[in-house]
CSV table of C-alpha atoms in Angstrom, one decimal:
chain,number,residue,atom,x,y,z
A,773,UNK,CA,15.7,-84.2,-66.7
A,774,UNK,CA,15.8,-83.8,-62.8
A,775,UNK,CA,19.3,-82.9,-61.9
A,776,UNK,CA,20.6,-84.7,-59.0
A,777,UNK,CA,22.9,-82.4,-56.5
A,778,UNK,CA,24.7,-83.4,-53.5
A,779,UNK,CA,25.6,-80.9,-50.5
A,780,UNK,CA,28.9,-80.3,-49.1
A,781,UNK,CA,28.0,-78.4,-45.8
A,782,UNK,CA,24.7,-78.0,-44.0
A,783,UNK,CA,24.9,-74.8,-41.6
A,784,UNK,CA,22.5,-72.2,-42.5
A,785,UNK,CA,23.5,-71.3,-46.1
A,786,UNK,CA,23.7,-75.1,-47.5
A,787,UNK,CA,20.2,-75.6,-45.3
A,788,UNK,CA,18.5,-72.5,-47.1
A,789,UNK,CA,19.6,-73.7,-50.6
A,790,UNK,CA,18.8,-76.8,-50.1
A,791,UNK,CA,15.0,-75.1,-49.2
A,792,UNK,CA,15.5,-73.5,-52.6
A,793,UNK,CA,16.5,-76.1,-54.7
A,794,UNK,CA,13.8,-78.4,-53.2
A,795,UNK,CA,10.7,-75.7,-52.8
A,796,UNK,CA,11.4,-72.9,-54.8
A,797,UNK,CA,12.3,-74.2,-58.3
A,798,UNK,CA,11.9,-77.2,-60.4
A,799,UNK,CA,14.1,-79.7,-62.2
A,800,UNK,CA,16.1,-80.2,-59.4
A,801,UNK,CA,16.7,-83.0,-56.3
A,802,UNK,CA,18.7,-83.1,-53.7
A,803,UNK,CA,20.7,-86.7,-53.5
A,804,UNK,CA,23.6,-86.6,-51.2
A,805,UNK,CA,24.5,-84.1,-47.8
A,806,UNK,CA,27.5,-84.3,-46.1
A,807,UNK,CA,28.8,-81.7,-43.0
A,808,UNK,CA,31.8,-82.0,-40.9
A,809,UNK,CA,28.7,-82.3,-38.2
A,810,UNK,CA,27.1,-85.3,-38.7
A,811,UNK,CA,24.0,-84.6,-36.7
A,812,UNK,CA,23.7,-81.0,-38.8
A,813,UNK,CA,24.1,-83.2,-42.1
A,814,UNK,CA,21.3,-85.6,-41.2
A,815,UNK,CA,18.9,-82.8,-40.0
A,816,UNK,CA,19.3,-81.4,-43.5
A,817,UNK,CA,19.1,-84.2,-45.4
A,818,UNK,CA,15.8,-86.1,-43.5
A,819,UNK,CA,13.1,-83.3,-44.7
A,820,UNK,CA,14.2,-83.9,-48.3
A,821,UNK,CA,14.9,-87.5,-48.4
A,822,UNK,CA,18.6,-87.2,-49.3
A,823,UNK,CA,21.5,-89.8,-48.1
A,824,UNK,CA,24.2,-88.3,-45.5
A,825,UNK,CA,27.4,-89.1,-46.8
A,826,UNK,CA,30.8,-89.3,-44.6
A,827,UNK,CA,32.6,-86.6,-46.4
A,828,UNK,CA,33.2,-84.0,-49.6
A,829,UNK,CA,34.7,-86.6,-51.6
A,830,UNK,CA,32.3,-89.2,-51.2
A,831,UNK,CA,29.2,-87.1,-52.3
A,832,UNK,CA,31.4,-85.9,-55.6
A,833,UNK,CA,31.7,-89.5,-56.4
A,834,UNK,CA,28.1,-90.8,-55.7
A,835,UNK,CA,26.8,-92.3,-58.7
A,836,UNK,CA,23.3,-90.6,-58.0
A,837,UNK,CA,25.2,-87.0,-57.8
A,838,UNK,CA,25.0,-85.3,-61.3
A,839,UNK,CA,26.0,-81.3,-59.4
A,840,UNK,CA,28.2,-80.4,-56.8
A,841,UNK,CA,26.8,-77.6,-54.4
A,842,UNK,CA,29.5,-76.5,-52.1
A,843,UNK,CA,28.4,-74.2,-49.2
A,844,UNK,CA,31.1,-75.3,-46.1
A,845,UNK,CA,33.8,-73.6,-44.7
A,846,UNK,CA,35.8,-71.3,-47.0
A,847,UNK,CA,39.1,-72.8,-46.5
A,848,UNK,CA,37.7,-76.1,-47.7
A,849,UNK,CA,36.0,-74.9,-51.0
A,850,UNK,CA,38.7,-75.4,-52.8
A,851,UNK,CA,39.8,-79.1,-52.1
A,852,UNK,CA,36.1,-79.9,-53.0
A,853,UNK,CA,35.8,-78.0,-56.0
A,854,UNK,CA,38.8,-79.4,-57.6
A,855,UNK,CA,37.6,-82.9,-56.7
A,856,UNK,CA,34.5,-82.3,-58.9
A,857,UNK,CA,36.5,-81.1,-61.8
A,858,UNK,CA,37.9,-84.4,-61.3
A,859,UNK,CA,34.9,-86.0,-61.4
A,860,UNK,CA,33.3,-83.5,-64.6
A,861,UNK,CA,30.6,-82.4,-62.7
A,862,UNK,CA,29.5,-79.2,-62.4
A,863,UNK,CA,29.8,-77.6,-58.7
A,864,UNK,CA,28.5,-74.4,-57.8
A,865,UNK,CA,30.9,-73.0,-55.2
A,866,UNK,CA,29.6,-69.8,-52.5
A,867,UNK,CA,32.4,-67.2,-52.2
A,868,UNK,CA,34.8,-67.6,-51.8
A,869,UNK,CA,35.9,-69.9,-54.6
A,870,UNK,CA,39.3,-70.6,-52.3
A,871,UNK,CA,40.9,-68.5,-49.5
A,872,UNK,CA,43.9,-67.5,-51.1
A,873,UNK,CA,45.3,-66.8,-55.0
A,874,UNK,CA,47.2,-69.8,-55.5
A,875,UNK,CA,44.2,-72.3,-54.8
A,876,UNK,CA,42.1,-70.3,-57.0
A,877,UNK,CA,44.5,-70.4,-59.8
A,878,UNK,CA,45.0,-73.9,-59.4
A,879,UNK,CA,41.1,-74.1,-59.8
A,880,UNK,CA,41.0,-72.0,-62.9
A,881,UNK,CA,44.2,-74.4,-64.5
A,882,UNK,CA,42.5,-77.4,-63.7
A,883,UNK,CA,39.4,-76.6,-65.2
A,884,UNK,CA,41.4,-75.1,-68.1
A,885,UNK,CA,42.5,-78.7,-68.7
A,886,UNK,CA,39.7,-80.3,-68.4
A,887,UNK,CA,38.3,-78.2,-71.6
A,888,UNK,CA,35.1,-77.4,-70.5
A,889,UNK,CA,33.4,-75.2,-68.0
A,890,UNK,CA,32.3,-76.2,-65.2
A,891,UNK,CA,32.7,-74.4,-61.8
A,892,UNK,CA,30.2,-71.4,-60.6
A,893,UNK,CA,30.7,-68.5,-58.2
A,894,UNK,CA,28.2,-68.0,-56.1
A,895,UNK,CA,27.8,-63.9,-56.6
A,896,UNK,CA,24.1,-63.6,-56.6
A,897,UNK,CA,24.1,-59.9,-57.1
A,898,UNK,CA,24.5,-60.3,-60.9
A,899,UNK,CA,21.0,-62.1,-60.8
A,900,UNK,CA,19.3,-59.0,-59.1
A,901,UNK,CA,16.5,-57.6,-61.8
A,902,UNK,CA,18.0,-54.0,-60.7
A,903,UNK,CA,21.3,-54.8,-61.8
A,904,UNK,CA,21.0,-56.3,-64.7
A,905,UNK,CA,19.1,-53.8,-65.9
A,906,UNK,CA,22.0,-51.3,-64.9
A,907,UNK,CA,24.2,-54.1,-66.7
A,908,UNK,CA,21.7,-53.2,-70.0
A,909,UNK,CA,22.0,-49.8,-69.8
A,910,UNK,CA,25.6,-49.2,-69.2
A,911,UNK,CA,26.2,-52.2,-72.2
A,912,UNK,CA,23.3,-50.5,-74.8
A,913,UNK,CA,25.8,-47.3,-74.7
A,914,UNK,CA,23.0,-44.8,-73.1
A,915,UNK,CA,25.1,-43.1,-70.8
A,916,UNK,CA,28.2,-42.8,-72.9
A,917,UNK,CA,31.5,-44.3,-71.9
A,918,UNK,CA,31.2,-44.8,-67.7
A,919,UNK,CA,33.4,-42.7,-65.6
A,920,UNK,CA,32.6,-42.9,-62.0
A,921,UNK,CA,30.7,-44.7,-59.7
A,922,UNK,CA,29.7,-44.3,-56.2
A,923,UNK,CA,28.5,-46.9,-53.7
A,924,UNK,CA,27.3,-48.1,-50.8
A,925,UNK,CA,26.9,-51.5,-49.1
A,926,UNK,CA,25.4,-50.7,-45.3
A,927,UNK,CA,24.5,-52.9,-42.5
A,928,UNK,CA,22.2,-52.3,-39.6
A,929,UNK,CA,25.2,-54.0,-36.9
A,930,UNK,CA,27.5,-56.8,-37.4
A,931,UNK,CA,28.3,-59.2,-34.3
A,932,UNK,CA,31.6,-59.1,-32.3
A,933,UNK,CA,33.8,-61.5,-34.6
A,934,UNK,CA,33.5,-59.3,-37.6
A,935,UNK,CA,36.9,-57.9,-38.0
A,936,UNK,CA,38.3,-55.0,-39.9
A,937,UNK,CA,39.5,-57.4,-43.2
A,938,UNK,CA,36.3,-58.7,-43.4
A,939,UNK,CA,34.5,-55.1,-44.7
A,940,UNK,CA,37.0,-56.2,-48.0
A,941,UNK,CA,36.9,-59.9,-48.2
A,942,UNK,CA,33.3,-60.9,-46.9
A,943,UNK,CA,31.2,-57.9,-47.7
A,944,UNK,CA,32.9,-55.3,-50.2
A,945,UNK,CA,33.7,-58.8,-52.1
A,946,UNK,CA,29.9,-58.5,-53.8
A,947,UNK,CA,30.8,-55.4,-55.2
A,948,UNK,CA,33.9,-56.3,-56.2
A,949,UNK,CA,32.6,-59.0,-58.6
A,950,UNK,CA,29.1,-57.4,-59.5
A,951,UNK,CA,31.4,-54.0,-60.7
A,952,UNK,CA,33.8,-55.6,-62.6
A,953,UNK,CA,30.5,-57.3,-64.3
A,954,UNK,CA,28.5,-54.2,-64.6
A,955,UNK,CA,31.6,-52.1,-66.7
A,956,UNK,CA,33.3,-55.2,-68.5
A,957,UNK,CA,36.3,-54.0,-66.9
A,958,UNK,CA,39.5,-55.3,-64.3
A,959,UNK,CA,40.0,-53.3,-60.9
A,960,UNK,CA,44.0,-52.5,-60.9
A,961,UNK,CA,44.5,-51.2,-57.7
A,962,UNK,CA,42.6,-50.6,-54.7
A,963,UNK,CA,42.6,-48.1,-51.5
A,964,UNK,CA,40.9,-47.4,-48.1
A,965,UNK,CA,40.4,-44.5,-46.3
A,966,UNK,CA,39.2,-44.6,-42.9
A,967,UNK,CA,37.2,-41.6,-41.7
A,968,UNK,CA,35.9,-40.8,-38.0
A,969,UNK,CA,34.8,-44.2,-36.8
A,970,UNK,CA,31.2,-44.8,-35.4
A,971,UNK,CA,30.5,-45.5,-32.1
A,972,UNK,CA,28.2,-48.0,-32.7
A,973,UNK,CA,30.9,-50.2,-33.3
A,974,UNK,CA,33.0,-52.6,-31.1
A,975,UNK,CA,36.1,-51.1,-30.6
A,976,UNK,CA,38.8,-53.5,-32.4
A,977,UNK,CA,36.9,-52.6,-35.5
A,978,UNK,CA,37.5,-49.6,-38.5
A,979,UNK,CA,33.9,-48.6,-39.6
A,980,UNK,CA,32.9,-47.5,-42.1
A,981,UNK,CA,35.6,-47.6,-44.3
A,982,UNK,CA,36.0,-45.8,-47.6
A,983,UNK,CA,37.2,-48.3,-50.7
A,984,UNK,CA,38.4,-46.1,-53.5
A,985,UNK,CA,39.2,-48.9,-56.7
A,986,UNK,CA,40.1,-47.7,-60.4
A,987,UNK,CA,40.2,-49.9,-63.5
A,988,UNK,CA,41.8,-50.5,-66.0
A,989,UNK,CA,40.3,-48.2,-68.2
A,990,UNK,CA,40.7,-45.3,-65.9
A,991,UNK,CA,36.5,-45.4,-64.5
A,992,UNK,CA,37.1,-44.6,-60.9
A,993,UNK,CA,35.2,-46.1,-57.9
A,994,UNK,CA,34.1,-45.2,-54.4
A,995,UNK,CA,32.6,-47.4,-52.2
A,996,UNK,CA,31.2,-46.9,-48.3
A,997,UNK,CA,30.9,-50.0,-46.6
A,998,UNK,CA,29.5,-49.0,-43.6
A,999,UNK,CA,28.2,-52.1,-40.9
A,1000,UNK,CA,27.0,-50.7,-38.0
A,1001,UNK,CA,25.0,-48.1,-39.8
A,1002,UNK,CA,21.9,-49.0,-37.5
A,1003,UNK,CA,19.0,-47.9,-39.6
A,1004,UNK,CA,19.0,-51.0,-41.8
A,1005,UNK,CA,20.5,-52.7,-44.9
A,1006,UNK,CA,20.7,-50.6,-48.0
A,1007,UNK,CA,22.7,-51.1,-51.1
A,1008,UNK,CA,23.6,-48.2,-53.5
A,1009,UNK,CA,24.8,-48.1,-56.6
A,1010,UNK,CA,25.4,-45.3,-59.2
A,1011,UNK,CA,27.4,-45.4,-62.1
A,1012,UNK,CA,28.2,-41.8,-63.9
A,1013,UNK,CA,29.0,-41.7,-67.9
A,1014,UNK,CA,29.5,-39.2,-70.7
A,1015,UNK,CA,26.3,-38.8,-71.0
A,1016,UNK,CA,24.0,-39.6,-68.3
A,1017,UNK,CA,23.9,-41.8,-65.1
A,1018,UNK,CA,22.4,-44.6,-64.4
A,1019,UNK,CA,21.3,-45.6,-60.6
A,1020,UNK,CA,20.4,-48.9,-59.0
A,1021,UNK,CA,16.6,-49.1,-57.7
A,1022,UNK,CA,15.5,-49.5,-53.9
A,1023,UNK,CA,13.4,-52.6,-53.7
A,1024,UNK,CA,10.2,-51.6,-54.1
A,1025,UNK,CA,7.6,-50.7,-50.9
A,1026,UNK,CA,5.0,-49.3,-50.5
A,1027,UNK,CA,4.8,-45.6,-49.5
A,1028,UNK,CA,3.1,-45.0,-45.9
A,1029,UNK,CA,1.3,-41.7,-45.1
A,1030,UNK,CA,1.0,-41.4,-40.9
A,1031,UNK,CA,1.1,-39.3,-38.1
A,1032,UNK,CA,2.6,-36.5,-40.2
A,1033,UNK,CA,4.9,-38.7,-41.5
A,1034,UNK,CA,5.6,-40.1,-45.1
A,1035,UNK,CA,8.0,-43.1,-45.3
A,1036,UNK,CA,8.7,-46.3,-47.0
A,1037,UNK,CA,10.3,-49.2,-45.6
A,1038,UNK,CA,14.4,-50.2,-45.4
A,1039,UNK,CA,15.2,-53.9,-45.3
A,1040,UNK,CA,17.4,-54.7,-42.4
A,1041,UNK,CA,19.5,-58.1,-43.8
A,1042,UNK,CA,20.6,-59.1,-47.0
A,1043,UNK,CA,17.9,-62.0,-47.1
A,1044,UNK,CA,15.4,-60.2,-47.9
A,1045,UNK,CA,17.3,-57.6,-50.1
A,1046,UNK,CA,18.9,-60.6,-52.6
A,1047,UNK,CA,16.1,-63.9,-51.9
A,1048,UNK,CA,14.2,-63.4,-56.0
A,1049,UNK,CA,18.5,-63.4,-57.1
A,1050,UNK,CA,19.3,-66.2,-55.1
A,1051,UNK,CA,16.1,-67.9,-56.9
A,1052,UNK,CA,17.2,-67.2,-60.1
A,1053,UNK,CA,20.8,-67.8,-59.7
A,1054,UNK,CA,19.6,-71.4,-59.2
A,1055,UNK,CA,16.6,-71.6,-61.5
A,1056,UNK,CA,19.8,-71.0,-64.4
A,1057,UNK,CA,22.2,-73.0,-62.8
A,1058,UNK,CA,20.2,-75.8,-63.0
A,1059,UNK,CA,18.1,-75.0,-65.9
A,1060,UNK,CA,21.8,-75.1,-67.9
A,1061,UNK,CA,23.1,-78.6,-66.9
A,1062,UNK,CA,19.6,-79.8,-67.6
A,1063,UNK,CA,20.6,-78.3,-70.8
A,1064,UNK,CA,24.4,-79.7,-70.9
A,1065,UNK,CA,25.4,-75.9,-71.3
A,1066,UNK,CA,28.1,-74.8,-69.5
A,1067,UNK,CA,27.5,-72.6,-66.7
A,1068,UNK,CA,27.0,-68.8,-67.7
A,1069,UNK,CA,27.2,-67.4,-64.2
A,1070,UNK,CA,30.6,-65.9,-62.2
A,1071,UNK,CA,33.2,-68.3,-63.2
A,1072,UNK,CA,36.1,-69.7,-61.3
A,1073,UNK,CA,38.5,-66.7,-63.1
A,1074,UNK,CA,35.8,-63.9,-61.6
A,1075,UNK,CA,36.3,-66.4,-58.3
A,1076,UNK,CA,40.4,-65.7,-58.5
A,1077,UNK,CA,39.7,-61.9,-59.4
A,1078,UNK,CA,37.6,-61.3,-56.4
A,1079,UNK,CA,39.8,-62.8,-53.6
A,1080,UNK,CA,43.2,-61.0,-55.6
A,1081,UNK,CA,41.2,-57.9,-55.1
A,1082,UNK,CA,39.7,-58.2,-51.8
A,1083,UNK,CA,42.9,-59.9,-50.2
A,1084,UNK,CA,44.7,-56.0,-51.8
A,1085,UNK,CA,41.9,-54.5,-50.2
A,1086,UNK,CA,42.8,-55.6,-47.1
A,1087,UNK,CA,46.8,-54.6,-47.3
A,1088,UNK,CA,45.6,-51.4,-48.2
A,1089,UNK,CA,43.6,-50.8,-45.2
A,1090,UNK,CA,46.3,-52.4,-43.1
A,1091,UNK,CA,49.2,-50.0,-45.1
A,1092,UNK,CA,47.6,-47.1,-45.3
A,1093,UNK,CA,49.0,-47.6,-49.4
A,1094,UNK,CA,47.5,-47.3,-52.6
A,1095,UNK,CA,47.9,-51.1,-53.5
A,1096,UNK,CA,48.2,-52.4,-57.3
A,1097,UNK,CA,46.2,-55.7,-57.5
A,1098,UNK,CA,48.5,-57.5,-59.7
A,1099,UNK,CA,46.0,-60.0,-61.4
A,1100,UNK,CA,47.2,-62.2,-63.9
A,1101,UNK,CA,46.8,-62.2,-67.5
A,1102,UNK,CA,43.0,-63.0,-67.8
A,1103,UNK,CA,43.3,-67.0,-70.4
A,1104,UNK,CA,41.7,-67.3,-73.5
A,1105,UNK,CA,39.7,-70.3,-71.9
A,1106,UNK,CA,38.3,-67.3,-70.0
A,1107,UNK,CA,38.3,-64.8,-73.1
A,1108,UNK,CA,40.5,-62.9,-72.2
A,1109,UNK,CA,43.7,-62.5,-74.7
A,1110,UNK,CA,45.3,-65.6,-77.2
């Protein structure tokens, strides 16, 4: 079976998955592009032979549209994800599922009534070969119960617009979701520190900033996001247990002997870092509608979880408080309690 996907949004991300789905793996076509920019949708859509569509709610009702792929604006996710629930096709949604908590919840009820599963996350990190194999070895027990865990999420330099909210909500976010993953557990409250600021930055803007998360079984957290770091992009990980520790790998490089010099190379974007988990996120994705499973990946509750979280985040930074996070009861339909 070839799945059939239509596009909502063509700027640089819907363009580069569109690449993916039509280059990189197989079983899948892409049918249907729309973009609030017309001339953008048609310059995506021409290379792959796909129809430009006037709007969101068009492509989730084309007949010859069997997935949803939503990659446009954030504050628009939500309004198309909840049309394809509508619909009863799948829809892969990039974070953030919706902008605030009360869209995401009425994301998670609706698919909750529908029965079935059927909206995706778009956090890629849990397809990276070096987490899951963290994910195996915290889950097989090795380390004992996990107490602590210490990371990092760095950037070479971030452009002018960046604010200070966005260290929570558009790049602490992958953590977020990847940790709750990794330890099977909920964050419950959330805090930020702000230490001596670099001068690489621009000036409206608190960096690096020092996230300090526990959970609800007590395992506390520290991460250092850090985006003007200049030397390149580098994401740490290392989770402490009872009995051992377990760290997430650099990608590998070769090592380079020179002019009295041994080094190995640093990545500087999160391309390169995350392009074999952004294949594989969509190699499964497609490979389980093919399949008529439903969708395995970061679900439209871990969607809710991750902008409740980052959105306390962000008052914490702004209160200078330690900030409870106040999610709701996780459903059944998720499995969380009857």
């Amino acid at each position: 079976m070839t799945v059939r996907v239509g596009v909502i949004g063509a700027g640089w991300i819907g363009k580069e998955h569109i690449r993916r789905l039509t280059d990189t793996i197989t079983g899948a076509r892409v049918t249907a592009v729309t973009d609030i920019d017309a001339a953008r949708a048609q310059e995506a859509a021409a290379p792959v032979g796909a129809r430009v569509l006037p709007d969101g709610a068009t492509v989730v009702a084309a007949d010859d549209v069997d997935a949803v792929l939503v990659t446009s604006w954030g504050p628009t996710h939500a309004e198309h994800v909840l049309n394809a629930i509508a619909a009863g096709k799948p829809v892969f949604c990039e974070k953030p599922l919706a902008t605030n908590a009360e869209d995401c919840l009425r994301i998670v009820e609706a698919e909750a009534a529908h029965g079935r599963r059927l909206v995706q996350v778009g956090f890629m990190r849990r397809y990276d070969v070096g987490y899951r194999r963290m994910k195996q070895v915290i889950d097989s027990g090795r380390i004992g119960e996990p107490l602590i865990v210490h990371c990092a999420h760095r950037n070479p330099t971030v452009p002018e617009s960046y604010t200070s909210p966005m260290a929570a909500l558009d790049t602490a976010v992958h953590e977020v979701d990847v940790l709750r993953w990794l330890l099977d557990d909920e964050i419950v409250s959330t805090q930020v520190v702000t230490p001596r600021a670099t001068s690489k930055r621009f000036a409206h803007l608190k960096d690096p900033q020092i996230m300090l998360f526990e959970t609800a079984k007590g395992v506390r957290i520290d991460l250092e996001v850090f985006v003007n770091c200049q030397y390149g992009y580098d994401i740490q990980c290392e989770a402490i247990g009872e009995e051992g520790l377990v760290r997430l790998p650099d990608p590998a490089s070769v090592g380079l002997r020179t002019a009295g010099q041994h080094s190995t190379e640093v990545l500087t974007d999160w391309v390169g870092r995350f392009a074999d988990a952004f294949d594989t996120e969509f190699r499964e994705w497609i490979a389980g509608i093919a399949a008529g499973d439903e969708p395995t990946g970061p679900s439209a509750w871990d969607g809710y979880a991750a902008t409740v979280i980052t959105a306390a985040t962000v008052e914490a930074l702004e209160s200078g408080r330690v900030v409870a996070t106040d999610l709701k009861p996780r459903p059944a339909f998720y499995g969380g309690a009857a």
